[in-house]
Amino acid sequence: MVKTKEKLLNVRLYFFSILLILILPFSLDAGNLEKGSVSDLLSSDTCGFLNHESGYHFALRSNGLLDLALIPNVTFEFGRGRYSGSATWAAAWWGGGNKCWRIYGGEAEWRCYFGEVSRSRVLSGHHAGVFVGLFTYDMKLGEVGRQCPDVAASWGLSYGYSFPIASRLNLDLNIGIGFIHSHYKRYRYMCGQHICDGDRKLHYFGPVKAEISIVWLLGK
């Protein structure tokens, strides 16, 4: 199999993860937000955490679509008022015989929430944002495998809607359209070994991500 430049790759991914953590604690003036309730569920939190009076707010979520694809993932979201930033980490390391399903990397996303629900519950309602991600992969489920020896990049715009399903749980639907740039090697398994079949480049524009996530709104 084509040898991955693991040391260089790990340094870059770790640096990216640290960078995400450093840029998340931003402070944004949310302005005077109208207080209101669209349902009994939105007003059920008596401590004030789920409305904008709490200032900063946090959440954890996981994308069920990636989970179904056997790619465990977790996202930490940090926000104030109608604005938030999030950092996602996903990693899968499956394989056996001449099959391989390996992908890992991180993504940062910045969102602005708007609409009626967003005025009465944090990290809820319609949202639009921008995202950027770095990842690597090695996938071979058939005769031909594709391995990224370095780091692939994605970036674009996102839109979605997050609505409450319990007092501290949301269901978040999100789609992203943008670009993917990647350099990868094609390889085949022949005569008991993996044979490189040449280098390729991927320049793609279109839908690049989809999310159906359970969101846990954190607090006291």
mmCIF file of C-alpha atoms in Angstrom:
data_model
loop_
_atom_site.group_PDB
_atom_site.id
_atom_site.type_symbol
_atom_site.label_atom_id
_atom_site.label_comp_id
_atom_site.label_asym_id
_atom_site.label_seq_id
_atom_site.Cartn_x
_atom_site.Cartn_y
_atom_site.Cartn_z
ATOM 1 C CA MET A 1 0.000 0.000 0.000
ATOM 2 C CA VAL A 2 1.161 3.525 -0.672
ATOM 3 C CA LYS A 3 2.904 4.789 2.449
ATOM 4 C CA THR A 4 1.212 7.776 4.122
ATOM 5 C CA LYS A 5 3.327 10.666 5.359
ATOM 6 C CA GLU A 6 1.898 10.211 8.824
ATOM 7 C CA LYS A 7 4.256 12.416 10.824
ATOM 8 C CA LEU A 8 3.808 15.473 8.618
ATOM 9 C CA LEU A 9 0.073 14.893 8.401
ATOM 10 C CA ASN A 10 -0.367 14.576 12.159
ATOM 11 C CA VAL A 11 1.574 17.786 12.791
ATOM 12 C CA ARG A 12 -0.647 19.693 10.382
ATOM 13 C CA LEU A 13 -3.889 18.282 11.763
ATOM 14 C CA TYR A 14 -2.883 18.866 15.376
ATOM 15 C CA PHE A 15 -1.905 22.443 14.542
ATOM 16 C CA PHE A 16 -5.251 22.981 12.831
ATOM 17 C CA SER A 17 -7.149 21.585 15.825
ATOM 18 C CA ILE A 18 -5.278 23.855 18.239
ATOM 19 C CA LEU A 19 -5.915 26.835 15.970
ATOM 20 C CA LEU A 20 -9.648 26.127 16.014
ATOM 21 C CA ILE A 21 -9.695 26.060 19.799
ATOM 22 C CA LEU A 22 -7.805 29.351 19.988
ATOM 23 C CA ILE A 23 -10.128 31.245 17.656
ATOM 24 C CA LEU A 24 -13.395 30.010 19.127
ATOM 25 C CA PRO A 25 -13.549 32.214 22.264
ATOM 26 C CA PHE A 26 -14.511 35.342 20.340
ATOM 27 C CA SER A 27 -16.842 37.952 21.754
ATOM 28 C CA LEU A 28 -19.626 39.403 19.623
ATOM 29 C CA ASP A 29 -22.177 42.009 20.573
ATOM 30 C CA ALA A 30 -25.548 40.417 19.963
ATOM 31 C CA GLY A 31 -27.428 43.696 20.436
ATOM 32 C CA ASN A 32 -30.874 43.943 22.005
ATOM 33 C CA LEU A 33 -32.655 40.723 21.130
ATOM 34 C CA GLU A 34 -36.403 40.478 21.323
ATOM 35 C CA LYS A 35 -37.533 38.032 24.013
ATOM 36 C CA GLY A 36 -40.409 35.736 23.078
ATOM 37 C CA SER A 37 -41.613 32.189 23.175
ATOM 38 C CA VAL A 38 -42.860 30.134 20.254
ATOM 39 C CA SER A 39 -43.905 27.162 22.371
ATOM 40 C CA ASP A 40 -44.024 25.905 25.934
ATOM 41 C CA LEU A 41 -40.843 23.968 25.174
ATOM 42 C CA LEU A 42 -38.894 27.105 24.387
ATOM 43 C CA SER A 43 -39.858 28.690 27.706
ATOM 44 C CA SER A 44 -39.429 25.606 29.902
ATOM 45 C CA ASP A 45 -35.893 26.475 31.064
ATOM 46 C CA THR A 46 -36.322 28.401 34.319
ATOM 47 C CA CYS A 47 -32.643 29.105 34.984
ATOM 48 C CA GLY A 48 -32.334 31.349 31.934
ATOM 49 C CA PHE A 49 -29.603 29.336 30.207
ATOM 50 C CA LEU A 50 -31.546 28.592 27.047
ATOM 51 C CA ASN A 51 -32.371 32.224 26.351
ATOM 52 C CA HIS A 52 -29.949 34.994 25.486
ATOM 53 C CA GLU A 53 -29.752 36.343 29.041
ATOM 54 C CA SER A 54 -27.066 33.753 29.794
ATOM 55 C CA GLY A 55 -24.458 35.481 27.574
ATOM 56 C CA TYR A 56 -22.152 32.739 26.343
ATOM 57 C CA HIS A 57 -23.579 29.330 25.484
ATOM 58 C CA PHE A 58 -22.176 25.954 24.474
ATOM 59 C CA ALA A 59 -23.353 22.758 22.804
ATOM 60 C CA LEU A 60 -22.154 19.339 21.696
ATOM 61 C CA ARG A 61 -23.497 17.563 18.649
ATOM 62 C CA SER A 62 -22.849 14.540 16.445
ATOM 63 C CA ASN A 63 -23.755 14.098 12.787
ATOM 64 C CA GLY A 64 -25.889 10.980 12.440
ATOM 65 C CA LEU A 65 -25.148 10.686 8.711
ATOM 66 C CA LEU A 66 -21.429 10.293 9.404
ATOM 67 C CA ASP A 67 -22.211 7.835 12.182
ATOM 68 C CA LEU A 68 -24.189 5.729 9.692
ATOM 69 C CA ALA A 69 -21.130 5.815 7.415
ATOM 70 C CA LEU A 70 -19.049 4.445 10.339
ATOM 71 C CA ILE A 71 -17.227 7.747 10.813
ATOM 72 C CA PRO A 72 -17.448 8.717 14.516
ATOM 73 C CA ASN A 73 -17.558 12.480 14.987
ATOM 74 C CA VAL A 74 -18.124 15.189 17.570
ATOM 75 C CA THR A 75 -18.682 18.955 17.301
ATOM 76 C CA PHE A 76 -18.238 21.577 20.011
ATOM 77 C CA GLU A 77 -20.151 24.826 19.415
ATOM 78 C CA PHE A 78 -19.549 28.101 21.247
ATOM 79 C CA GLY A 79 -21.700 31.176 20.788
ATOM 80 C CA ARG A 80 -22.971 34.482 22.034
ATOM 81 C CA GLY A 81 -26.225 36.046 20.953
ATOM 82 C CA ARG A 82 -27.058 35.037 17.403
ATOM 83 C CA TYR A 83 -23.486 34.105 16.427
ATOM 84 C CA SER A 84 -21.458 30.948 17.011
ATOM 85 C CA GLY A 85 -18.280 29.150 16.049
ATOM 86 C CA SER A 86 -17.780 25.394 16.075
ATOM 87 C CA ALA A 87 -14.984 22.854 15.755
ATOM 88 C CA THR A 88 -15.617 19.323 14.446
ATOM 89 C CA TRP A 89 -13.394 16.257 14.635
ATOM 90 C CA ALA A 90 -14.165 13.043 12.738
ATOM 91 C CA ALA A 91 -12.106 9.868 12.477
ATOM 92 C CA ALA A 92 -12.580 6.370 11.069
ATOM 93 C CA TRP A 93 -9.886 3.704 10.933
ATOM 94 C CA TRP A 94 -11.406 0.503 9.585
ATOM 95 C CA GLY A 95 -9.839 -2.119 7.380
ATOM 96 C CA GLY A 96 -9.072 -5.764 6.861
ATOM 97 C CA GLY A 97 -7.577 -7.851 4.091
ATOM 98 C CA ASN A 98 -7.364 -5.628 1.040
ATOM 99 C CA LYS A 99 -10.265 -3.385 2.109
ATOM 100 C CA CYS A 100 -9.782 0.008 3.700
ATOM 101 C CA TRP A 101 -12.062 2.737 5.121
ATOM 102 C CA ARG A 102 -9.960 5.442 6.755
ATOM 103 C CA ILE A 103 -10.736 9.145 6.991
ATOM 104 C CA TYR A 104 -10.021 11.742 9.635
ATOM 105 C CA GLY A 105 -9.819 15.496 9.912
ATOM 106 C CA GLY A 106 -11.349 18.668 11.319
ATOM 107 C CA GLU A 107 -13.718 21.443 10.299
ATOM 108 C CA ALA A 108 -14.475 24.942 11.571
ATOM 109 C CA GLU A 109 -17.821 26.632 10.950
ATOM 110 C CA TRP A 110 -19.116 30.106 11.790
ATOM 111 C CA ARG A 111 -22.896 30.613 11.954
ATOM 112 C CA CYS A 112 -25.462 33.377 12.285
ATOM 113 C CA TYR A 113 -28.856 32.298 13.659
ATOM 114 C CA PHE A 114 -32.025 34.164 12.682
ATOM 115 C CA GLY A 115 -35.804 33.829 12.707
ATOM 116 C CA GLU A 116 -38.458 33.606 15.420
ATOM 117 C CA VAL A 117 -37.035 30.573 17.233
ATOM 118 C CA SER A 118 -33.545 32.112 17.421
ATOM 119 C CA ARG A 119 -34.918 35.070 19.395
ATOM 120 C CA SER A 120 -36.137 32.890 22.263
ATOM 121 C CA ARG A 121 -33.702 29.934 22.342
ATOM 122 C CA VAL A 122 -29.942 29.910 21.854
ATOM 123 C CA LEU A 123 -28.317 28.031 18.938
ATOM 124 C CA SER A 124 -31.756 27.456 17.422
ATOM 125 C CA GLY A 125 -33.738 28.464 14.356
ATOM 126 C CA HIS A 126 -32.540 29.157 10.825
ATOM 127 C CA HIS A 127 -28.789 29.563 10.414
ATOM 128 C CA ALA A 128 -26.388 30.536 7.632
ATOM 129 C CA GLY A 129 -22.640 30.182 7.814
ATOM 130 C CA VAL A 130 -19.231 29.600 6.291
ATOM 131 C CA PHE A 131 -16.994 26.581 6.862
ATOM 132 C CA VAL A 132 -13.496 25.301 6.130
ATOM 133 C CA GLY A 133 -12.103 21.829 6.695
ATOM 134 C CA LEU A 134 -8.899 19.795 6.402
ATOM 135 C CA PHE A 135 -8.916 16.010 6.176
ATOM 136 C CA THR A 136 -7.123 12.981 4.791
ATOM 137 C CA TYR A 137 -8.389 9.615 3.592
ATOM 138 C CA ASP A 138 -7.511 6.140 2.374
ATOM 139 C CA MET A 139 -10.496 4.296 0.885
ATOM 140 C CA LYS A 140 -10.626 0.976 -0.906
ATOM 141 C CA LEU A 141 -13.877 -0.984 -0.987
ATOM 142 C CA GLY A 142 -13.519 -2.454 -4.483
ATOM 143 C CA GLU A 143 -10.689 -3.110 -6.902
ATOM 144 C CA VAL A 144 -9.383 0.471 -6.901
ATOM 145 C CA GLY A 145 -8.300 2.431 -3.826
ATOM 146 C CA ARG A 146 -7.739 6.145 -3.359
ATOM 147 C CA GLN A 147 -5.318 7.538 -0.823
ATOM 148 C CA CYS A 148 -4.602 11.173 -0.010
ATOM 149 C CA PRO A 149 -0.903 11.292 0.991
ATOM 150 C CA ASP A 150 -1.150 14.859 2.257
ATOM 151 C CA VAL A 151 -4.161 16.968 3.328
ATOM 152 C CA ALA A 152 -7.349 17.689 1.373
ATOM 153 C CA ALA A 153 -9.275 20.934 1.900
ATOM 154 C CA SER A 154 -12.933 21.900 1.720
ATOM 155 C CA TRP A 155 -14.646 25.268 2.129
ATOM 156 C CA GLY A 156 -17.987 26.851 1.341
ATOM 157 C CA LEU A 157 -21.334 28.182 2.581
ATOM 158 C CA SER A 158 -23.878 26.397 4.744
ATOM 159 C CA TYR A 159 -27.565 26.757 5.553
ATOM 160 C CA GLY A 160 -29.734 24.866 7.992
ATOM 161 C CA TYR A 161 -32.407 24.818 10.650
ATOM 162 C CA SER A 162 -32.144 23.713 14.289
ATOM 163 C CA PHE A 163 -35.340 23.077 16.255
ATOM 164 C CA PRO A 164 -36.021 21.867 19.810
ATOM 165 C CA ILE A 165 -37.061 18.269 20.471
ATOM 166 C CA ALA A 166 -36.596 18.390 24.275
ATOM 167 C CA SER A 167 -35.752 20.996 26.898
ATOM 168 C CA ARG A 168 -32.008 20.758 26.165
ATOM 169 C CA LEU A 169 -31.945 18.828 22.891
ATOM 170 C CA ASN A 170 -32.200 20.126 19.329
ATOM 171 C CA LEU A 171 -32.338 18.423 15.953
ATOM 172 C CA ASP A 172 -30.054 20.263 13.539
ATOM 173 C CA LEU A 173 -30.414 19.936 9.757
ATOM 174 C CA ASN A 174 -27.592 21.447 7.721
ATOM 175 C CA ILE A 175 -26.264 21.374 4.162
ATOM 176 C CA GLY A 176 -23.090 22.886 2.743
ATOM 177 C CA ILE A 177 -22.164 23.832 -0.814
ATOM 178 C CA GLY A 178 -18.609 24.646 -1.778
ATOM 179 C CA PHE A 179 -15.278 23.332 -3.017
ATOM 180 C CA ILE A 180 -13.053 20.320 -2.369
ATOM 181 C CA HIS A 181 -9.413 20.297 -3.423
ATOM 182 C CA SER A 182 -7.445 17.079 -3.080
ATOM 183 C CA HIS A 183 -4.395 15.301 -4.424
ATOM 184 C CA TYR A 184 -4.641 11.510 -4.218
ATOM 185 C CA LYS A 185 -3.037 8.298 -5.440
ATOM 186 C CA ARG A 186 -4.943 5.481 -7.102
ATOM 187 C CA TYR A 187 -3.806 1.966 -6.283
ATOM 188 C CA ARG A 188 -4.832 -1.631 -6.953
ATOM 189 C CA TYR A 189 -4.307 -4.874 -5.085
ATOM 190 C CA MET A 190 -2.489 -7.241 -7.442
ATOM 191 C CA CYS A 191 -0.377 -10.348 -6.859
ATOM 192 C CA GLY A 192 -0.557 -9.966 -3.091
ATOM 193 C CA GLN A 193 0.524 -6.333 -2.954
ATOM 194 C CA HIS A 194 -0.804 -2.830 -3.548
ATOM 195 C CA ILE A 195 0.368 -1.254 -6.807
ATOM 196 C CA CYS A 196 0.231 2.510 -7.382
ATOM 197 C CA ASP A 197 -1.830 3.394 -10.449
ATOM 198 C CA GLY A 198 -0.829 7.051 -10.740
ATOM 199 C CA ASP A 199 -1.483 10.426 -9.146
ATOM 200 C CA ARG A 200 -4.730 12.342 -9.541
ATOM 201 C CA LYS A 201 -6.121 15.742 -8.578
ATOM 202 C CA LEU A 202 -9.680 16.466 -7.509
ATOM 203 C CA HIS A 203 -11.228 19.906 -8.002
ATOM 204 C CA TYR A 204 -14.905 19.690 -7.107
ATOM 205 C CA PHE A 205 -17.724 22.219 -6.675
ATOM 206 C CA GLY A 206 -21.166 21.271 -5.387
ATOM 207 C CA PRO A 207 -22.731 19.832 -2.228
ATOM 208 C CA VAL A 208 -19.869 18.923 0.100
ATOM 209 C CA LYS A 209 -21.588 18.127 3.392
ATOM 210 C CA ALA A 210 -24.938 17.225 4.949
ATOM 211 C CA GLU A 211 -25.867 16.953 8.611
ATOM 212 C CA ILE A 212 -28.688 15.474 10.646
ATOM 213 C CA SER A 213 -27.392 16.050 14.156
ATOM 214 C CA ILE A 214 -28.608 15.680 17.713
ATOM 215 C CA VAL A 215 -27.529 18.791 19.651
ATOM 216 C CA TRP A 216 -27.079 18.830 23.418
ATOM 217 C CA LEU A 217 -27.305 22.349 24.854
ATOM 218 C CA LEU A 218 -24.873 22.472 27.761
ATOM 219 C CA GLY A 219 -25.304 24.374 30.992
ATOM 220 C CA LYS A 220 -25.746 24.166 34.732
#
